[in-house]
Amino acid sequence: MFKNYDPREGKMLSLLNADGILKPNGGPVLSDEGLLEAYRGMLRARVCDDMAVSYQRQGRMLTYPPLKGQEANQIGMIMAINKNDWLVPGYREMGAWLQKGVPLYYIFLAWYGNELGNSAGKEYRILPIAVPIASQTLHAVGIGYAMKYKKEDAVVVACTGDGGTSQGDFSEAMNFAGVWKVPVIFYIQNNQYAISCPRSKQTAVNTLAERAFGFGFEGVQIDGNDIQAVYQAVKLAADKARNGGGPTLIEGYTYRLAAHTTSDDPTRYRKNEEVAAWEQKDPLLRLKKYLLNKKMITAEETQQWSEVVRKEVDEAFRKVEASPDPTLEDIFKYHYKEMPAELRRQLEQHKAYLERKAQQ
Ligand SMILES: Cc1ncc(C[n+]2csc(CCOP(=O)(O)OP(=O)(O)O)c2C)c(N)n1
């Protein structure tokens, strides 16, 4: 399917370059209307992300992992799949959550430290935020297996980072995905670092995409800052999966323009010049250039859209701050459908401890 872009031959799928010039290759791409929707989605993700960081700096948000620079991966991947398809995220995918329709309130609630943020509703077909690196890739294969078994018309997009590909869980997930030919797309956002560890120290292979061939299926490396390349790759992989063609690995070659999380100081492990070079490849900027060139937007409009999102974000975060704190039971309640006896015993023990403490 991606034979013109074999990563083992050093080829990368790229359609919309950093100057905002589109070179179609005959494959599926977003229409101009689709690009406008993509731009608004990416802009919304960028504003939400910037504001989340600022809330954390004001001491109002617990912690937050910024996605700045990775928007095209996240908006493109969701635009290329159907409502009924699954998203299995890690922790840096706020853009994908938003594009899938989850209200911002829930996402912020989760980063505010309240697990109820992960309970927006089953209709979104999103798994909760997963912090244990790459563990979610196994869950994605499980869902893929279930979709295939139940003959449901649904594919699964599983996200992980470049660092995630070094985890054992990732290899196990890839292996079973290949053996069972499940409808799963592994989308790696290769943002070049796993916290401070550069991609070159993660693996000796040239690209992460080529690892797929060792598991018996196709992998493709794409320009992850190019919304059209992301859309095309995910669309083709999803169509293939729907038609029984099994899994695909997509490596979105991208860059995290901000810190790993709000607890990280990236100036300690990467140079300003490197960041500045990637800023020139900013996915939002290049799409803006394309749309401005085509006179589909004006600079004033983009400013107005940002303002609208800022208001939305402010309202959502005020609602989060006004929401009640989670109860002690919540910590025990959400691991199992029915609380097992051992957990119940621990809960009772903790309640008794709190009561004793209150009486002292
Ligand atoms: C199993 C496990 N080991 C270690 C960690 C600590 N940890 C948190 S983020 C991270 C780096 C992950 O990097 P990558 O997969 O490239 O994703 P990115 O954060 O760059 O999006 C590590 C090692 C963890 N959360 N889970």
GROMACS .gro file of C-alpha atoms and ligand atoms in nm:
model
  386
    1MET     CA    1   0.000   0.000   0.000
    2PHE     CA    2   0.279   0.239   0.089
    3LYS     CA    3   0.528   0.080  -0.150
    4ASN     CA    4   0.641   0.419  -0.286
    5TYR     CA    5   0.734   0.517   0.068
    6ASP     CA    6   0.933   0.223   0.199
    7PRO     CA    7   1.112   0.349   0.513
    8ARG     CA    8   1.386   0.090   0.455
    9GLU     CA    9   1.476   0.285   0.141
   10GLY     CA   10   1.487   0.610   0.337
   11LYS     CA   11   1.156   0.738   0.194
   12MET     CA   12   0.913   0.951   0.387
   13LEU     CA   13   0.556   1.046   0.291
   14SER     CA   14   0.526   1.424   0.275
   15LEU     CA   15   0.275   1.637   0.083
   16LEU     CA   16   0.244   1.985   0.238
   17ASN     CA   17   0.588   2.134   0.293
   18ALA     CA   18   0.706   2.391   0.546
   19ASP     CA   19   0.639   2.675   0.298
   20GLY     CA   20   0.275   2.575   0.279
   21ILE     CA   21   0.308   2.428  -0.072
   22LEU     CA   22   0.107   2.115  -0.143
   23LYS     CA   23   0.237   1.844  -0.377
   24PRO     CA   24  -0.041   1.584  -0.411
   25ASN     CA   25   0.051   1.226  -0.505
   26GLY     CA   26  -0.288   1.103  -0.622
   27GLY     CA   27  -0.377   0.953  -0.284
   28PRO     CA   28  -0.660   1.071  -0.057
   29VAL     CA   29  -0.616   1.423   0.082
   30LEU     CA   30  -0.833   1.666   0.275
   31SER     CA   31  -1.044   1.897   0.061
   32ASP     CA   32  -1.012   2.273   0.109
   33GLU     CA   33  -1.311   2.255   0.343
   34GLY     CA   34  -1.142   1.973   0.531
   35LEU     CA   35  -0.827   2.180   0.559
   36LEU     CA   36  -1.022   2.466   0.712
   37GLU     CA   37  -1.169   2.227   0.968
   38ALA     CA   38  -0.821   2.088   1.032
   39TYR     CA   39  -0.681   2.437   1.083
   40ARG     CA   40  -0.951   2.527   1.331
   41GLY     CA   41  -0.895   2.199   1.515
   42MET     CA   42  -0.520   2.252   1.530
   43LEU     CA   43  -0.559   2.612   1.640
   44ARG     CA   44  -0.801   2.504   1.913
   45ALA     CA   45  -0.556   2.238   2.032
   46ARG     CA   46  -0.272   2.494   2.035
   47VAL     CA   47  -0.467   2.750   2.237
   48CYS     CA   48  -0.596   2.489   2.485
   49ASP     CA   49  -0.243   2.358   2.523
   50ASP     CA   50  -0.084   2.701   2.580
   51MET     CA   51  -0.347   2.786   2.836
   52ALA     CA   52  -0.308   2.455   3.019
   53VAL     CA   53   0.062   2.531   3.063
   54SER     CA   54  -0.017   2.878   3.190
   55TYR     CA   55  -0.271   2.745   3.444
   56GLN     CA   56  -0.007   2.506   3.571
   57ARG     CA   57   0.244   2.792   3.602
   58GLN     CA   58  -0.015   2.986   3.801
   59GLY     CA   59  -0.037   2.690   4.040
   60ARG     CA   60  -0.391   2.610   3.931
   61MET     CA   61  -0.331   2.284   3.737
   62LEU     CA   62  -0.143   1.984   3.878
   63THR     CA   63   0.078   1.888   3.589
   64TYR     CA   64   0.042   1.883   3.214
   65PRO     CA   65   0.223   1.727   2.913
   66PRO     CA   66   0.223   1.981   2.627
   67LEU     CA   67   0.157   1.876   2.268
   68LYS     CA   68   0.276   2.196   2.098
   69GLY     CA   69   0.417   2.107   1.757
   70GLN     CA   70   0.237   1.773   1.734
   71GLU     CA   71  -0.108   1.905   1.636
   72ALA     CA   72  -0.109   1.781   1.275
   73ASN     CA   73  -0.055   1.422   1.391
   74GLN     CA   74  -0.345   1.438   1.630
   75ILE     CA   75  -0.602   1.631   1.430
   76GLY     CA   76  -0.516   1.447   1.106
   77MET     CA   77  -0.543   1.102   1.263
   78ILE     CA   78  -0.893   1.170   1.393
   79MET     CA   79  -1.014   1.336   1.073
   80ALA     CA   80  -0.910   1.023   0.883
   81ILE     CA   81  -1.116   0.781   1.093
   82ASN     CA   82  -1.487   0.740   1.165
   83LYS     CA   83  -1.686   0.831   1.473
   84ASN     CA   84  -1.727   0.464   1.554
   85ASP     CA   85  -1.352   0.399   1.549
   86TRP     CA   86  -1.144   0.378   1.864
   87LEU     CA   87  -0.870   0.604   1.995
   88VAL     CA   88  -0.630   0.449   2.245
   89PRO     CA   89  -0.421   0.740   2.371
   90GLY     CA   90  -0.114   0.780   2.586
   91TYR     CA   91  -0.106   1.107   2.779
   92ARG     CA   92  -0.006   1.372   2.523
   93GLU     CA   93  -0.309   1.346   2.297
   94MET     CA   94  -0.537   1.630   2.405
   95GLY     CA   95  -0.569   1.743   2.042
   96ALA     CA   96  -0.698   1.401   1.938
   97TRP     CA   97  -0.945   1.393   2.228
   98LEU     CA   98  -1.080   1.734   2.133
   99GLN     CA   99  -1.110   1.644   1.767
  100LYS     CA  100  -1.298   1.328   1.863
  101GLY     CA  101  -1.552   1.552   2.032
  102VAL     CA  102  -1.471   1.511   2.402
  103PRO     CA  103  -1.563   1.831   2.591
  104LEU     CA  104  -1.254   2.017   2.708
  105TYR     CA  105  -1.389   2.014   3.064
  106TYR     CA  106  -1.321   1.641   3.099
  107ILE     CA  107  -0.967   1.659   2.969
  108PHE     CA  108  -0.874   1.943   3.201
  109LEU     CA  109  -1.047   1.768   3.490
  110ALA     CA  110  -0.816   1.470   3.438
  111TRP     CA  111  -0.503   1.692   3.444
  112TYR     CA  112  -0.647   1.866   3.746
  113GLY     CA  113  -0.604   1.532   3.921
  114ASN     CA  114  -0.959   1.405   3.907
  115GLU     CA  115  -0.998   1.062   3.744
  116LEU     CA  116  -1.358   1.143   3.657
  117GLY     CA  117  -1.205   1.337   3.372
  118ASN     CA  118  -1.160   1.000   3.205
  119SER     CA  119  -1.531   0.926   3.215
  120ALA     CA  120  -1.664   1.157   2.945
  121GLY     CA  121  -1.877   0.880   2.797
  122LYS     CA  122  -1.858   0.551   2.613
  123GLU     CA  123  -1.989   0.709   2.294
  124TYR     CA  124  -1.652   0.874   2.228
  125ARG     CA  125  -1.477   0.539   2.201
  126ILE     CA  126  -1.163   0.661   2.378
  127LEU     CA  127  -0.970   0.474   2.643
  128PRO     CA  128  -0.852   0.668   2.951
  129ILE     CA  129  -0.520   0.854   2.961
  130ALA     CA  130  -0.242   0.593   2.993
  131VAL     CA  131   0.077   0.696   3.169
  132PRO     CA  132   0.254   0.354   3.192
  133ILE     CA  133   0.443   0.386   2.865
  134ALA     CA  134   0.313   0.171   2.576
  135SER     CA  135   0.087  -0.039   2.802
  136GLN     CA  136  -0.205   0.097   2.602
  137THR     CA  137  -0.078  -0.062   2.280
  138LEU     CA  138  -0.169  -0.402   2.423
  139HIS     CA  139  -0.515  -0.277   2.513
  140ALA     CA  140  -0.554  -0.151   2.158
  141VAL     CA  141  -0.476  -0.494   2.017
  142GLY     CA  142  -0.733  -0.642   2.254
  143ILE     CA  143  -0.997  -0.400   2.128
  144GLY     CA  144  -0.893  -0.472   1.770
  145TYR     CA  145  -0.933  -0.843   1.836
  146ALA     CA  146  -1.280  -0.782   1.980
  147MET     CA  147  -1.384  -0.566   1.684
  148LYS     CA  148  -1.273  -0.837   1.444
  149TYR     CA  149  -1.438  -1.114   1.645
  150LYS     CA  150  -1.765  -0.923   1.666
  151LYS     CA  151  -1.739  -0.824   1.299
  152GLU     CA  152  -1.785  -0.460   1.395
  153ASP     CA  153  -1.695  -0.201   1.136
  154ALA     CA  154  -1.442  -0.026   1.360
  155VAL     CA  155  -1.068   0.025   1.358
  156VAL     CA  156  -0.839   0.123   1.645
  157VAL     CA  157  -0.574   0.394   1.648
  158ALA     CA  158  -0.317   0.334   1.921
  159CYS     CA  159  -0.083   0.618   2.011
  160THR     CA  160   0.258   0.597   2.166
  161GLY     CA  161   0.583   0.792   2.154
  162ASP     CA  162   0.928   0.708   2.016
  163GLY     CA  163   1.035   0.603   2.364
  164GLY     CA  164   0.731   0.377   2.387
  165THR     CA  165   0.866   0.163   2.104
  166SER     CA  166   1.149   0.047   2.333
  167GLN     CA  167   0.906  -0.101   2.583
  168GLY     CA  168   0.840  -0.474   2.590
  169ASP     CA  169   0.466  -0.410   2.581
  170PHE     CA  170   0.504  -0.244   2.243
  171SER     CA  171   0.679  -0.546   2.089
  172GLU     CA  172   0.421  -0.782   2.233
  173ALA     CA  173   0.139  -0.568   2.097
  174MET     CA  174   0.299  -0.550   1.753
  175ASN     CA  175   0.356  -0.925   1.752
  176PHE     CA  176  -0.002  -1.015   1.837
  177ALA     CA  177  -0.138  -0.751   1.601
  178GLY     CA  178   0.055  -0.914   1.317
  179VAL     CA  179  -0.039  -1.269   1.411
  180TRP     CA  180  -0.409  -1.192   1.456
  181LYS     CA  181  -0.424  -0.938   1.171
  182VAL     CA  182  -0.627  -0.703   1.385
  183PRO     CA  183  -0.763  -0.370   1.255
  184VAL     CA  184  -0.515  -0.160   1.453
  185ILE     CA  185  -0.308   0.139   1.344
  186PHE     CA  186  -0.007   0.201   1.565
  187TYR     CA  187   0.058   0.573   1.543
  188ILE     CA  188   0.396   0.668   1.685
  189GLN     CA  189   0.447   1.037   1.739
  190ASN     CA  190   0.823   1.044   1.708
  191ASN     CA  191   0.879   1.379   1.875
  192GLN     CA  192   1.254   1.302   1.893
  193TYR     CA  193   1.283   1.265   2.270
  194ALA     CA  194   1.163   1.042   2.551
  195ILE     CA  195   1.192   1.305   2.823
  196SER     CA  196   1.567   1.384   2.784
  197CYS     CA  197   1.661   1.067   2.594
  198PRO     CA  198   1.706   1.133   2.220
  199ARG     CA  199   1.555   0.900   1.964
  200SER     CA  200   1.906   0.786   1.851
  201LYS     CA  201   1.959   0.623   2.189
  202GLN     CA  202   1.630   0.432   2.177
  203THR     CA  203   1.705   0.197   1.891
  204ALA     CA  204   1.973   0.114   1.633
  205VAL     CA  205   1.730   0.105   1.339
  206ASN     CA  206   1.715   0.402   1.102
  207THR     CA  207   1.343   0.458   1.132
  208LEU     CA  208   1.084   0.342   1.381
  209ALA     CA  209   0.850   0.264   1.091
  210GLU     CA  210   1.067  -0.017   0.959
  211ARG     CA  211   1.025  -0.214   1.278
  212ALA     CA  212   0.679  -0.316   1.153
  213PHE     CA  213   0.828  -0.540   0.882
  214GLY     CA  214   0.988  -0.758   1.149
  215PHE     CA  215   0.639  -0.825   1.282
  216GLY     CA  216   0.503  -0.914   0.941
  217PHE     CA  217   0.319  -0.597   0.845
  218GLU     CA  218   0.374  -0.263   0.682
  219GLY     CA  219   0.523   0.051   0.834
  220VAL     CA  220   0.547   0.398   0.689
  221GLN     CA  221   0.731   0.709   0.801
  222ILE     CA  222   0.548   1.033   0.735
  223ASP     CA  223   0.605   1.401   0.795
  224GLY     CA  224   0.400   1.434   1.112
  225ASN     CA  225   0.393   1.813   1.081
  226ASP     CA  226   0.209   1.779   0.751
  227ILE     CA  227  -0.166   1.741   0.802
  228GLN     CA  228  -0.216   1.601   0.451
  229ALA     CA  229   0.045   1.327   0.495
  230VAL     CA  230  -0.109   1.231   0.829
  231TYR     CA  231  -0.459   1.225   0.683
  232GLN     CA  232  -0.354   1.019   0.384
  233ALA     CA  233  -0.154   0.763   0.579
  234VAL     CA  234  -0.420   0.706   0.844
  235LYS     CA  235  -0.701   0.698   0.585
  236LEU     CA  236  -0.523   0.434   0.376
  237ALA     CA  237  -0.430   0.231   0.683
  238ALA     CA  238  -0.787   0.250   0.816
  239ASP     CA  239  -0.936   0.144   0.480
  240LYS     CA  240  -0.693  -0.146   0.468
  241ALA     CA  241  -0.782  -0.251   0.824
  242ARG     CA  242  -1.156  -0.231   0.748
  243ASN     CA  243  -1.105  -0.459   0.451
  244GLY     CA  244  -0.932  -0.725   0.658
  245GLY     CA  245  -0.577  -0.619   0.568
  246GLY     CA  246  -0.461  -0.606   0.931
  247PRO     CA  247  -0.238  -0.359   1.114
  248THR     CA  248  -0.012  -0.076   0.999
  249LEU     CA  249   0.256   0.115   1.182
  250ILE     CA  250   0.274   0.488   1.110
  251GLU     CA  251   0.568   0.689   1.236
  252GLY     CA  252   0.479   1.058   1.246
  253TYR     CA  253   0.814   1.236   1.233
  254THR     CA  254   0.753   1.542   1.445
  255TYR     CA  255   0.886   1.752   1.730
  256ARG     CA  256   0.776   1.849   2.077
  257LEU     CA  257   0.823   2.228   2.074
  258ALA     CA  258   0.756   2.259   2.448
  259ALA     CA  259   0.875   2.072   2.757
  260HIS     CA  260   0.810   1.702   2.819
  261THR     CA  261   0.578   1.800   3.102
  262THR     CA  262   0.544   2.108   3.314
  263SER     CA  263   0.805   1.953   3.550
  264ASP     CA  264   1.071   1.933   3.278
  265ASP     CA  265   1.339   2.181   3.167
  266PRO     CA  266   1.427   2.094   2.805
  267THR     CA  267   1.708   2.353   2.786
  268ARG     CA  268   1.917   2.102   2.981
  269TYR     CA  269   1.921   1.847   2.701
  270ARG     CA  270   1.854   2.023   2.371
  271LYS     CA  271   1.989   2.330   2.198
  272ASN     CA  272   1.792   2.645   2.124
  273GLU     CA  273   1.902   2.626   1.758
  274GLU     CA  274   1.743   2.284   1.726
  275VAL     CA  275   1.413   2.413   1.860
  276ALA     CA  276   1.432   2.722   1.636
  277ALA     CA  277   1.484   2.501   1.328
  278TRP     CA  278   1.175   2.297   1.415
  279GLU     CA  279   0.973   2.612   1.477
  280GLN     CA  280   1.019   2.682   1.106
  281LYS     CA  281   0.842   2.351   1.039
  282ASP     CA  282   0.551   2.429   1.273
  283PRO     CA  283   0.246   2.235   1.146
  284LEU     CA  284   0.002   2.515   1.229
  285LEU     CA  285   0.212   2.778   1.058
  286ARG     CA  286   0.251   2.581   0.736
  287LEU     CA  287  -0.122   2.513   0.710
  288LYS     CA  288  -0.189   2.880   0.781
  289LYS     CA  289   0.048   2.973   0.497
  290TYR     CA  290  -0.139   2.741   0.262
  291LEU     CA  291  -0.478   2.883   0.358
  292LEU     CA  292  -0.358   3.243   0.342
  293ASN     CA  293  -0.206   3.183  -0.002
  294LYS     CA  294  -0.534   3.040  -0.119
  295LYS     CA  295  -0.718   3.335   0.038
  296MET     CA  296  -0.930   3.094   0.240
  297ILE     CA  297  -0.864   3.273   0.567
  298THR     CA  298  -0.742   3.612   0.682
  299ALA     CA  299  -0.502   3.689   0.963
  300GLU     CA  300  -0.786   3.874   1.144
  301GLU     CA  301  -1.009   3.567   1.130
  302THR     CA  302  -0.745   3.346   1.287
  303GLN     CA  303  -0.705   3.602   1.564
  304GLN     CA  304  -1.080   3.601   1.625
  305TRP     CA  305  -1.093   3.221   1.632
  306SER     CA  306  -0.814   3.217   1.892
  307GLU     CA  307  -1.011   3.459   2.105
  308VAL     CA  308  -1.323   3.241   2.086
  309VAL     CA  309  -1.120   2.938   2.200
  310ARG     CA  310  -0.960   3.136   2.482
  311LYS     CA  311  -1.307   3.214   2.617
  312GLU     CA  312  -1.409   2.850   2.583
  313VAL     CA  313  -1.096   2.741   2.770
  314ASP     CA  314  -1.146   2.993   3.046
  315GLU     CA  315  -1.504   2.879   3.101
  316ALA     CA  316  -1.410   2.510   3.096
  317PHE     CA  317  -1.132   2.563   3.347
  318ARG     CA  318  -1.350   2.767   3.582
  319LYS     CA  319  -1.596   2.478   3.578
  320VAL     CA  320  -1.311   2.239   3.660
  321GLU     CA  321  -1.198   2.454   3.952
  322ALA     CA  322  -1.554   2.467   4.083
  323SER     CA  323  -1.602   2.090   4.063
  324PRO     CA  324  -1.599   1.887   4.387
  325ASP     CA  325  -1.282   1.702   4.484
  326PRO     CA  326  -1.283   1.328   4.427
  327THR     CA  327  -1.388   1.124   4.726
  328LEU     CA  328  -1.178   0.857   4.890
  329GLU     CA  329  -1.409   0.589   4.750
  330ASP     CA  330  -1.335   0.711   4.398
  331ILE     CA  331  -0.978   0.592   4.424
  332PHE     CA  332  -1.101   0.239   4.494
  333LYS     CA  333  -1.415   0.245   4.281
  334TYR     CA  334  -1.287   0.269   3.926
  335HIS     CA  335  -1.044  -0.020   3.898
  336TYR     CA  336  -1.304  -0.292   3.864
  337LYS     CA  337  -1.669  -0.306   3.765
  338GLU     CA  338  -1.738  -0.465   4.104
  339MET     CA  339  -1.498  -0.397   4.388
  340PRO     CA  340  -1.312  -0.718   4.486
  341ALA     CA  341  -1.308  -0.822   4.853
  342GLU     CA  342  -0.942  -0.730   4.903
  343LEU     CA  343  -0.995  -0.378   4.776
  344ARG     CA  344  -1.309  -0.344   4.987
  345ARG     CA  345  -1.106  -0.448   5.293
  346GLN     CA  346  -0.844  -0.183   5.218
  347LEU     CA  347  -1.111   0.082   5.170
  348GLU     CA  348  -1.270  -0.001   5.507
  349GLN     CA  349  -0.927   0.002   5.669
  350HIS     CA  350  -0.851   0.344   5.525
  351LYS     CA  351  -1.189   0.485   5.631
  352ALA     CA  352  -1.130   0.358   5.985
  353TYR     CA  353  -0.785   0.517   5.983
  354LEU     CA  354  -0.929   0.853   5.876
  355GLU     CA  355  -1.196   0.833   6.148
  356ARG     CA  356  -0.934   0.757   6.415
  357LYS     CA  357  -0.722   1.045   6.290
  358ALA     CA  358  -1.016   1.284   6.302
  359GLN     CA  359  -1.081   1.192   6.666
  360GLN     CA  360  -0.721   1.254   6.775
  361LIG     C1  361   0.643   0.192   3.210
  361LIG     C2  362   0.693   0.331   3.234
  361LIG     N1  363   0.826   0.354   3.248
  361LIG     C3  364   0.871   0.479   3.268
  361LIG     C4  365   0.784   0.584   3.277
  361LIG     C5  366   0.837   0.726   3.300
  361LIG     N2  367   0.819   0.804   3.176
  361LIG     C6  368   0.721   0.894   3.166
  361LIG     S1  369   0.718   0.969   3.017
  361LIG     C7  370   0.851   0.882   2.964
  361LIG     C8  371   0.908   0.903   2.826
  361LIG     C9  372   0.816   0.859   2.715
  361LIG     O1  373   0.864   0.903   2.593
  361LIG     P1  374   0.791   0.879   2.457
  361LIG     O2  375   0.733   0.742   2.452
  361LIG     O3  376   0.884   0.916   2.347
  361LIG     O4  377   0.667   0.977   2.460
  361LIG     P2  378   0.662   1.137   2.474
  361LIG     O5  379   0.654   1.165   2.622
  361LIG     O6  380   0.782   1.193   2.410
  361LIG     O7  381   0.536   1.178   2.407
  361LIG    C10  382   0.897   0.797   3.064
  361LIG    C11  383   1.014   0.707   3.050
  361LIG    C12  384   0.646   0.557   3.264
  361LIG     N3  385   0.554   0.654   3.268
  361LIG     N4  386   0.603   0.431   3.241
   0.00000   0.00000   0.00000
